[in-house]
DNA sequence: CTGACTACTTAGTATGGATCAC
DNA sequence: GTGATCCATACTAAGTAGTCAG
């Protein structure tokens, strides 16, 4: 079986007979950036139209009832639905919302509604709460009916034909209108995210396919036939002016193949990473500032798995940074800290405004360089003023074909998993203990990549419940042991009562197993409080490492990957044996 | 070299159905 | 059967990185 995905290229038409014998990810690919030859789909599903509120749900301005025009009312409901969230109290959110809301008002409404503080949305808010409560209380039959309708829509719009395969579409529903809530301190929070109409939508499909029909009385913005891209539908969103796409599910051939290729590039990095490391160490001594900055940045990306850090337009989004966009204020230099020399203290907001905080010892040369980069600069100045991601990636491309900054994250994540699995798994372990080892290895990667989550709201309670269970199990074990003891005594006296002793022994053993399982579970959960494992599992860890580990240690793959994940990693399940090495 | 534009991957969270304990 | 808890999934924001024109 081919283990490289850079094998020779032929068009699919050259090999019509082989396709039925090959798994999809083994089929030959197209050349020249062609992604498909045939693409047919039904277009997007639009958000349901706005239904005006019943008359008894009133809006009050300055204490007086006010009937709102449908457009104004709709935007008001967006706010009403969010009132339990803290951010509706934030000044930026309220200001942006009010400004956009006023744009939807009739001139009459505009002249009356001039102060958000005087708006009373409580009846609307209560109404929606009651609605969602009622939805929960629906009968089985009603729920079943909704489920069936969803299934029908999924069957009609949720799949497409790409070349010879029926593929699942990831997000076939167009995002509904609402109030934008960015992550972190977003300057645009509260702005109105406009309803997308067919006239905003571009359809992409092949010429010889059945072109999707726009809803009656409407037109698409454009129908195009671009087989150099993978998307089916796109539209421009009004908050940032960026393009949104409808694309295929991760289980699709086109995504799976790309994923496979990503890990193959990371494996090629493994083969030359020592050379690259020697090179950037050497470059720390360069007489050129730009090269010193480049080499120190690359060192951080490699050692700490930092993101590249593209430039962002100021004021368009939250103030976050990655490696190349680090500012002087984001690192503190300590010649000595807690007995360690040359310590760098990082403190900045990364992607999704997740805080990155770390204290790391670095080589003396790196430390001296950082002092140099900070010299004569203000806190808000760029640390690497002679560097950006384009420069860095251009350099990386010269070091290895296909190498970019993000490949280091993939490489270091996957190699860490492999190493940790090797260190943490033991033959002695039962399946539960092996899974704990896996989760710990996964966790090491999540920590490296700084994948955090808010501690679950119910965390403390669920921890307590688990502890209660453990205590109960311990008592149960004591009881069982006592019973075993007395059974042994009885057997000695009466003779021939060995059967009772055997069954009591078994009971003790069973309870011990159960207790261990609970304790393992508690450890796992505690260690996982603020760490999200899913992101690395889905995006950074070569799935073949996990497949091989499962095979080697006799752990069912279902314990590691759920159904969706097995679908996404179908290519890896199929091709990795227990000897696979990343 | 810069900025605009495009395509695609990576990210955390809300949600609601499934599953569990009682 | 019922309520609590868990878990998968949907959602969509926020990154990376390439291309192209000026």
XYZ file of C-alpha atoms (C1' of nucleotides) in Angstrom:
626
model
C 0.000 0.000 0.000
C 1.246 3.426 -0.878
C 2.378 5.355 2.142
C 3.116 8.538 0.347
C 0.500 10.823 -1.063
C 2.887 12.535 -3.397
C 2.807 9.596 -5.772
C 2.511 10.201 -9.493
C -0.553 11.996 -10.681
C -3.019 10.768 -13.231
C -6.485 11.967 -13.893
C -9.238 9.744 -12.670
C -10.416 9.201 -16.212
C -7.213 7.301 -16.889
C -8.048 4.655 -14.344
C -11.771 3.975 -14.554
C -11.489 0.310 -13.702
C -9.294 0.629 -10.651
C -11.564 3.019 -8.844
C -13.906 0.282 -7.704
C -11.044 -1.621 -6.143
C -9.542 1.278 -4.305
C -10.642 3.076 -1.197
C -11.464 6.655 -2.013
C -8.295 8.078 -0.519
C -6.259 5.789 -2.700
C -7.734 6.948 -5.960
C -5.483 8.981 -8.188
C -5.718 12.743 -7.920
C -5.997 15.476 -10.460
C -3.194 17.782 -11.484
C -2.953 21.566 -11.686
C -5.109 22.322 -8.694
C -8.200 20.729 -10.187
C -10.285 19.547 -7.241
C -13.123 17.777 -9.042
C -14.633 17.108 -12.449
C -18.260 16.802 -11.446
C -20.082 18.604 -8.667
C -23.828 18.591 -8.125
C -25.786 19.817 -5.088
C -29.103 21.354 -4.063
C -27.777 24.688 -2.824
C -28.057 26.024 0.728
C -30.910 25.949 3.222
C -31.891 29.477 4.194
C -32.764 30.586 7.703
C -36.522 30.527 8.376
C -38.259 33.856 7.732
C -39.021 36.064 10.677
C -42.366 35.440 12.355
C -43.733 38.562 14.051
C -44.507 38.253 17.747
C -48.082 37.704 18.895
C -49.845 40.925 19.906
C -49.765 40.213 23.625
C -45.959 40.282 23.704
C -45.256 43.952 24.102
C -42.301 46.233 23.837
C -42.132 49.344 25.999
C -40.194 52.496 25.434
C -39.817 54.795 28.405
C -42.567 52.802 30.135
C -45.059 53.140 27.277
C -46.202 50.364 24.956
C -44.882 50.699 21.436
C -45.789 48.554 18.457
C -42.683 47.981 16.372
C -42.482 47.533 12.619
C -41.558 43.966 11.648
C -37.920 44.744 10.774
C -37.359 46.725 13.945
C -39.092 44.076 15.998
C -36.961 41.298 14.539
C -33.725 43.011 15.548
C -35.205 43.746 18.972
C -35.866 40.018 19.441
C -32.193 39.278 18.787
C -31.332 41.478 21.745
C -34.148 40.099 23.890
C -32.897 36.550 23.337
C -29.446 37.477 24.667
C -30.429 39.371 27.772
C -29.213 36.660 30.138
C -25.732 37.043 28.771
C -23.309 39.296 30.515
C -22.177 40.915 27.292
C -25.477 42.701 26.716
C -24.378 44.893 29.612
C -21.114 45.815 27.918
C -20.861 49.333 26.597
C -19.374 48.340 23.232
C -22.036 45.703 22.674
C -24.879 48.073 23.506
C -23.484 50.901 21.440
C -22.972 48.717 18.348
C -26.346 47.085 18.735
C -28.202 50.337 19.148
C -26.494 51.921 16.178
C -27.364 48.989 13.899
C -30.849 48.640 15.314
C -31.616 52.269 14.547
C -30.677 51.632 10.914
C -33.555 49.149 10.709
C -36.113 51.511 12.233
C -38.752 53.518 10.385
C -38.163 57.236 10.590
C -40.952 57.450 13.131
C -39.371 54.783 15.339
C -36.012 56.403 14.891
C -37.266 59.686 16.221
C -38.849 58.071 19.278
C -36.309 55.438 20.271
C -33.206 57.388 21.149
C -31.976 55.731 24.323
C -31.361 52.015 24.740
C -31.681 52.305 28.506
C -35.323 53.252 28.062
C -36.087 50.122 26.036
C -37.883 47.360 27.890
C -37.505 43.960 26.240
C -38.550 41.881 29.255
C -41.843 40.619 27.818
C -40.071 39.479 24.685
C -37.382 37.810 26.723
C -39.935 36.039 28.924
C -41.839 34.958 25.849
C -38.780 33.267 24.332
C -37.950 31.566 27.597
C -41.502 30.214 27.724
C -41.173 29.090 24.118
C -38.033 27.114 24.735
C -39.588 25.664 27.870
C -42.636 24.611 25.845
C -40.366 23.036 23.293
C -38.802 20.883 25.983
C -42.244 19.840 27.182
C -43.424 18.724 23.753
C -44.787 15.226 23.443
C -42.747 12.385 22.060
C -44.775 12.419 18.852
C -44.202 16.110 18.244
C -40.500 15.726 18.865
C -40.403 12.756 16.557
C -42.087 14.787 13.843
C -39.475 17.533 14.098
C -36.739 14.962 14.020
C -38.170 13.421 10.877
C -38.417 16.802 9.197
C -34.780 17.556 10.058
C -33.818 14.201 8.640
C -35.730 14.947 5.446
C -33.921 18.281 5.016
C -30.617 16.566 5.715
C -31.293 13.951 3.070
C -32.285 16.564 0.515
C -29.669 19.267 1.160
C -27.021 17.582 3.272
C -25.342 15.608 0.509
C -23.811 16.282 -2.854
C -22.222 14.346 -5.665
C -18.540 15.058 -6.116
C -17.160 13.062 -8.967
C -18.443 9.543 -8.433
C -19.164 9.810 -4.743
C -22.061 10.958 -2.656
C -20.528 13.151 0.026
C -21.840 14.670 3.217
C -21.879 18.475 3.326
C -20.589 20.072 6.526
C -22.711 23.210 6.919
C -25.502 23.277 4.378
C -27.541 25.818 6.366
C -26.846 29.485 5.833
C -26.098 31.288 9.077
C -29.232 32.941 10.441
C -29.319 36.678 11.208
C -28.529 37.759 14.746
C -26.234 39.910 16.817
C -22.549 39.330 16.304
C -20.635 38.206 19.348
C -16.940 37.923 18.652
C -14.579 36.276 21.103
C -12.769 38.280 23.735
C -12.784 42.045 23.632
C -14.204 42.398 20.170
C -14.781 45.943 18.899
C -17.699 44.796 16.748
C -19.654 42.871 19.361
C -23.379 43.604 19.212
C -23.436 44.544 15.533
C -26.298 43.216 13.443
C -25.434 40.179 11.383
C -27.632 40.656 8.378
C -29.964 38.052 6.883
C -28.458 36.375 3.827
C -30.684 36.387 0.742
C -30.381 34.278 -2.423
C -29.181 37.458 -4.162
C -26.110 37.386 -1.880
C -25.243 33.794 -2.659
C -22.767 32.392 -5.160
C -23.320 28.818 -6.260
C -20.397 26.689 -7.397
C -21.058 23.443 -9.278
C -20.154 21.758 -12.523
C -21.660 22.877 -15.804
C -23.100 19.484 -16.557
C -24.865 19.187 -13.180
C -28.441 20.041 -12.260
C -27.997 23.667 -11.141
C -29.661 24.295 -7.768
C -32.821 26.393 -7.954
C -33.111 29.586 -5.926
C -36.294 29.915 -3.836
C -39.331 30.978 -5.948
C -39.154 34.605 -7.063
C -35.463 35.001 -6.246
C -32.138 34.806 -8.053
C -28.638 33.712 -7.114
C -25.997 36.385 -7.134
C -23.955 34.193 -9.450
C -23.555 30.624 -10.599
C -19.968 29.677 -11.298
C -18.146 26.554 -12.305
C -14.737 26.734 -10.658
C -13.257 23.279 -10.169
C -10.053 24.654 -8.666
C -11.878 25.212 -5.371
C -13.769 22.875 -3.059
C -16.685 25.039 -1.909
C -20.277 24.639 -3.063
C -21.797 27.914 -1.895
C -20.385 31.228 -0.687
C -21.592 34.612 0.476
C -20.023 37.722 1.943
C -20.762 38.346 5.572
C -21.443 41.938 6.606
C -19.524 42.245 9.900
C -15.955 41.804 8.656
C -16.743 41.632 4.956
C -15.252 38.155 4.804
C -16.465 35.299 2.651
C -18.305 32.370 4.201
C -18.361 28.987 2.524
C -20.352 25.820 2.438
C -17.927 22.929 2.143
C -17.817 19.173 2.578
C -17.760 17.180 5.774
C -14.413 15.943 7.172
C -15.437 12.417 6.144
C -15.310 13.411 2.484
C -12.574 12.310 0.146
C -11.448 15.849 -0.525
C -10.982 16.699 3.153
C -9.535 13.324 4.108
C -6.924 13.456 1.415
C -5.877 16.935 2.462
C -5.651 15.802 6.054
C -3.483 12.849 5.100
C -1.246 15.135 3.076
C -0.906 17.480 6.064
C 0.500 14.664 8.202
C 2.780 13.503 5.419
C 4.299 16.988 5.273
C 4.774 16.896 9.046
C 6.512 13.531 8.710
C 8.842 14.996 6.120
C 9.678 17.708 8.632
C 10.605 14.965 11.079
C 13.279 13.831 8.639
C 14.953 17.226 8.429
C 14.040 18.972 11.651
C 17.518 18.485 13.147
C 19.111 20.198 10.188
C 16.635 23.070 10.519
C 17.278 23.364 14.236
C 21.017 23.516 13.704
C 20.474 26.165 11.114
C 18.363 28.443 13.282
C 20.759 28.047 16.200
C 23.490 29.164 13.878
C 21.372 32.101 12.744
C 21.094 33.397 16.303
C 24.670 34.628 15.712
C 23.950 36.258 12.351
C 25.138 39.794 11.791
C 21.820 40.619 10.153
C 19.006 41.660 12.449
C 16.290 40.224 10.206
C 17.938 36.804 10.318
C 18.348 36.884 14.077
C 14.686 37.774 14.477
C 13.641 35.085 12.053
C 15.682 32.455 13.851
C 14.476 33.364 17.325
C 10.860 33.414 16.160
C 11.300 30.033 14.531
C 12.823 28.711 17.744
C 9.684 29.777 19.637
C 7.428 28.233 17.008
C 9.341 24.980 17.219
C 9.934 24.817 20.975
C 6.611 26.218 22.173
C 4.304 25.345 19.273
C 3.256 28.986 18.901
C 1.067 29.988 15.970
C 2.609 31.961 13.126
C 0.943 35.257 14.033
C -0.319 37.005 10.908
C -0.830 40.743 11.052
C -4.341 41.897 11.824
C -6.074 45.100 11.005
C -6.252 47.172 14.159
C -9.738 47.822 15.509
C -11.338 45.188 13.264
C -11.127 42.414 15.826
C -9.881 41.558 19.325
C -6.250 42.377 20.050
C -4.609 38.959 19.823
C -1.172 37.893 18.635
C 0.879 34.923 17.507
C 4.634 34.516 17.273
C 5.532 36.983 14.520
C 3.133 39.608 15.870
C 4.342 39.447 19.480
C 4.920 42.864 20.992
C 7.525 43.988 23.487
C 4.891 44.053 26.221
C 4.138 40.338 25.762
C 7.436 39.008 27.088
C 9.384 39.666 30.236
C 13.026 38.750 30.520
C 14.429 37.409 33.758
C 18.183 36.757 33.897
C 17.256 34.563 36.826
C 13.915 33.291 38.057
C 13.346 30.708 40.805
C 16.903 29.533 40.507
C 16.806 29.137 36.725
C 18.860 31.247 34.341
C 17.669 33.083 31.222
C 13.952 32.849 31.750
C 11.406 34.259 29.323
C 7.939 34.961 30.654
C 5.222 34.996 27.999
C 1.864 36.576 28.649
C -0.392 37.366 25.721
C -3.801 36.653 24.212
C -3.690 34.186 21.326
C -6.349 32.918 18.954
C -9.873 33.226 20.358
C -8.398 35.522 23.038
C -7.154 32.509 24.964
C -4.373 33.586 27.295
C -0.960 32.119 26.778
C 1.109 32.246 29.922
C 4.396 30.435 30.189
C 7.786 30.726 31.822
C 10.519 29.045 29.825
C 14.256 28.771 30.161
C 16.045 29.605 26.914
C 19.602 29.461 25.645
C 21.806 32.399 26.558
C 22.043 33.499 22.917
C 18.265 33.639 22.589
C 18.051 35.642 25.770
C 20.655 38.132 24.595
C 18.896 38.463 21.256
C 15.570 39.160 22.948
C 17.212 41.887 25.023
C 18.528 43.345 21.795
C 15.114 43.187 20.083
C 13.510 45.020 22.994
C 16.108 47.760 23.147
C 14.829 51.284 22.598
C 11.275 50.148 21.965
C 7.947 51.003 23.515
C 5.831 48.213 25.073
C 3.382 48.380 22.138
C 6.115 48.040 19.486
C 6.594 44.800 17.563
C 9.168 42.495 19.122
C 10.134 41.202 15.677
C 10.007 44.415 13.678
C 11.939 42.947 10.746
C 9.760 39.871 10.438
C 6.283 38.762 9.415
C 4.676 35.438 8.535
C 5.223 35.883 4.795
C 8.982 36.361 5.301
C 9.163 33.444 7.695
C 7.174 31.115 5.464
C 9.215 32.065 2.436
C 12.336 31.059 4.349
C 10.737 27.814 5.520
C 9.725 26.969 1.977
C 13.395 27.139 1.053
C 14.320 24.769 3.856
C 11.774 22.133 2.913
C 9.150 21.820 0.205
C 5.702 22.487 1.681
C 7.064 23.750 5.001
C 5.187 26.585 6.718
C 5.032 27.731 10.323
C 1.933 25.705 11.141
C 3.628 22.447 10.151
C 5.746 22.730 13.310
C 2.616 22.625 15.435
C 1.401 19.528 13.639
C 4.805 17.898 13.823
C 5.457 18.656 17.483
C 1.949 17.650 18.489
C 2.120 14.301 16.708
C 5.645 13.434 17.770
C 4.762 14.319 21.369
C 1.770 11.990 21.286
C 3.873 9.174 19.935
C 6.596 9.653 22.541
C 4.176 10.032 25.410
C 2.233 6.940 24.409
C 5.488 5.022 24.373
C 6.405 6.228 27.848
C 3.030 5.988 29.518
C 1.603 2.692 28.293
C 2.430 -0.522 30.088
C 1.653 -4.139 29.320
C 0.432 -4.586 32.899
C -2.422 -2.113 32.463
C -6.020 -3.084 31.888
C -7.976 -1.286 29.180
C -9.183 1.488 31.515
C -5.628 2.256 32.620
C -4.411 2.218 29.037
C -7.080 4.699 28.097
C -5.958 6.915 30.960
C -2.462 6.723 29.501
C -3.805 7.725 26.129
C -5.678 10.644 27.596
C -2.569 11.742 29.445
C -0.533 11.642 26.262
C -3.306 13.565 24.515
C -3.273 16.011 27.398
C 0.459 16.624 27.071
C -0.233 17.713 23.501
C -3.192 19.885 24.470
C -1.003 21.645 27.038
C 1.735 22.154 24.470
C -0.760 23.674 22.044
C -2.474 25.677 24.821
C -5.903 24.227 24.091
C -7.988 25.489 26.952
C -11.626 25.419 27.880
C -13.775 27.090 30.481
C -14.150 24.664 33.390
C -17.579 23.055 32.920
C -20.236 24.836 34.986
C -21.069 21.598 36.744
C -17.478 20.579 37.305
C -17.291 20.862 41.089
C -20.559 19.077 41.560
C -19.790 16.244 39.206
C -16.414 15.806 40.911
C -18.159 15.601 44.270
C -20.625 13.027 42.972
C -17.802 10.917 41.696
C -16.037 11.124 45.065
C -19.251 10.002 46.788
C -19.359 7.015 44.487
C -15.748 6.180 45.238
C -16.381 6.340 48.973
C -19.415 4.083 48.629
C -17.378 1.646 46.571
C -14.650 1.587 49.221
C -17.194 0.657 51.865
C -18.585 -1.987 49.597
C -15.111 -3.388 49.197
C -14.558 -3.536 52.960
C -17.832 -5.368 53.374
C -16.970 -7.821 50.637
C -13.592 -8.476 52.204
C -15.203 -9.094 55.571
C -17.621 -11.534 53.987
C -14.774 -13.321 52.285
C -12.975 -13.637 55.577
C -15.949 -15.134 57.357
C -16.636 -17.465 54.435
C -13.071 -18.689 54.734
C -13.553 -19.236 58.456
C -16.813 -21.086 57.812
C -15.165 -23.263 55.227
C -12.433 -24.186 57.671
C -14.966 -25.188 60.312
C -17.486 -26.935 58.091
C -15.135 -28.129 55.386
C -16.155 -28.531 51.749
C -17.543 -24.947 51.584
C -14.956 -23.883 48.996
C -17.631 -22.763 46.560
C -18.775 -19.888 48.783
C -15.177 -18.774 49.260
C -14.583 -18.761 45.531
C -17.637 -16.634 44.800
C -16.704 -14.176 47.567
C -13.216 -13.916 46.164
C -14.651 -13.113 42.789
C -16.886 -10.477 44.321
C -13.919 -8.795 46.031
C -11.991 -8.851 42.812
C -14.881 -7.361 40.835
C -15.354 -4.547 43.336
C -11.640 -3.790 43.330
C -11.788 -3.417 39.554
C -14.799 -1.141 39.781
C -13.092 0.988 42.407
C -10.007 1.339 40.306
C -12.022 2.330 37.313
C -13.753 5.064 39.310
C -10.464 6.341 40.683
C -8.949 6.440 37.237
C -11.980 8.334 36.014
C -11.638 10.868 38.837
C -7.957 11.437 38.109
C -8.640 11.839 34.423
C -11.422 14.326 34.991
C -9.487 16.390 37.511
C -6.489 16.644 35.209
C -8.794 17.660 32.407
C -10.575 20.478 34.180
C -9.365 23.345 32.024
C -7.876 21.452 29.137
C -9.638 20.677 25.886
C -8.481 17.447 24.261
C -10.754 17.571 21.233
C -8.951 20.177 19.195
C -5.614 18.402 19.135
C -7.247 15.045 18.582
C -9.115 16.380 15.583
C -6.540 18.674 14.032
C -2.995 17.930 15.171
C -2.521 14.271 15.960
C -1.762 11.945 13.098
C -4.622 9.449 13.554
C -2.413 6.602 12.418
C -0.470 6.933 15.681
C -3.663 6.286 17.629
C -4.765 3.460 15.352
C -1.404 1.753 15.704
C -1.458 2.184 19.475
C -4.921 0.642 19.702
C -3.846 -2.330 17.635
C -0.623 -2.809 19.546
C -2.235 -2.738 22.984
C -5.555 -4.354 22.180
C -7.642 -1.279 22.906
C -10.817 -1.101 20.799
C -10.613 1.920 18.500
C -14.133 2.931 19.633
C -12.652 3.805 23.027
C -10.474 6.462 21.405
C -12.540 7.709 18.477
C -16.301 8.117 18.428
C -18.330 7.485 15.281
C -17.771 10.904 13.718
C -14.069 10.745 14.412
C -13.831 7.273 12.903
C -15.530 8.599 9.799
C -13.164 11.515 9.570
C -10.150 9.251 10.044
C -11.402 6.411 7.862
C -8.264 6.709 5.737
C -6.072 6.137 8.788
C -8.131 3.249 10.182
C -7.700 1.577 6.857
C -4.007 2.052 6.307
C -2.216 1.979 9.663
C -1.025 -1.265 11.207
C 0.444 -1.681 14.673
C 3.964 -0.956 13.429
C 3.092 2.448 12.068
C 5.576 5.076 13.058
C 4.911 8.757 12.608
C 6.791 45.088 -0.350
C 1.984 45.980 0.754
C -2.730 45.365 0.966
C -6.783 43.251 -0.759
C -8.841 39.219 -1.597
C -9.636 34.292 -1.388
C -9.713 29.560 0.325
C -9.123 26.688 3.605
C -8.013 24.886 8.674
C -8.429 25.364 13.481
C -11.120 26.862 17.566
C -14.212 27.116 21.783
C -19.000 26.972 23.265
C -24.012 26.289 23.389
C -27.323 22.838 22.700
C -30.022 19.095 22.962
C -30.435 14.211 22.639
C -28.610 9.927 24.793
C -27.536 7.657 28.733
C -27.188 7.001 33.464
C -28.612 6.525 38.417
C -32.274 6.180 41.222
C -40.308 6.745 34.491
C -37.769 10.810 35.731
C -34.389 13.979 36.467
C -29.353 14.588 36.299
C -25.390 14.218 33.812
C -22.729 13.383 29.840
C -21.326 13.725 25.288
C -21.620 14.553 20.408
C -22.698 17.812 17.324
C -23.808 22.176 15.275
C -22.340 26.481 14.888
C -19.536 30.023 13.382
C -15.527 32.859 14.738
C -10.769 33.314 14.125
C -6.828 31.771 12.579
C -3.045 30.451 8.447
C -1.427 31.041 4.039
C -1.530 31.694 -0.930
C -2.150 34.863 -4.987
C -2.271 38.978 -7.397
C -2.120 43.906 -8.673
C 0.058 48.108 -8.181
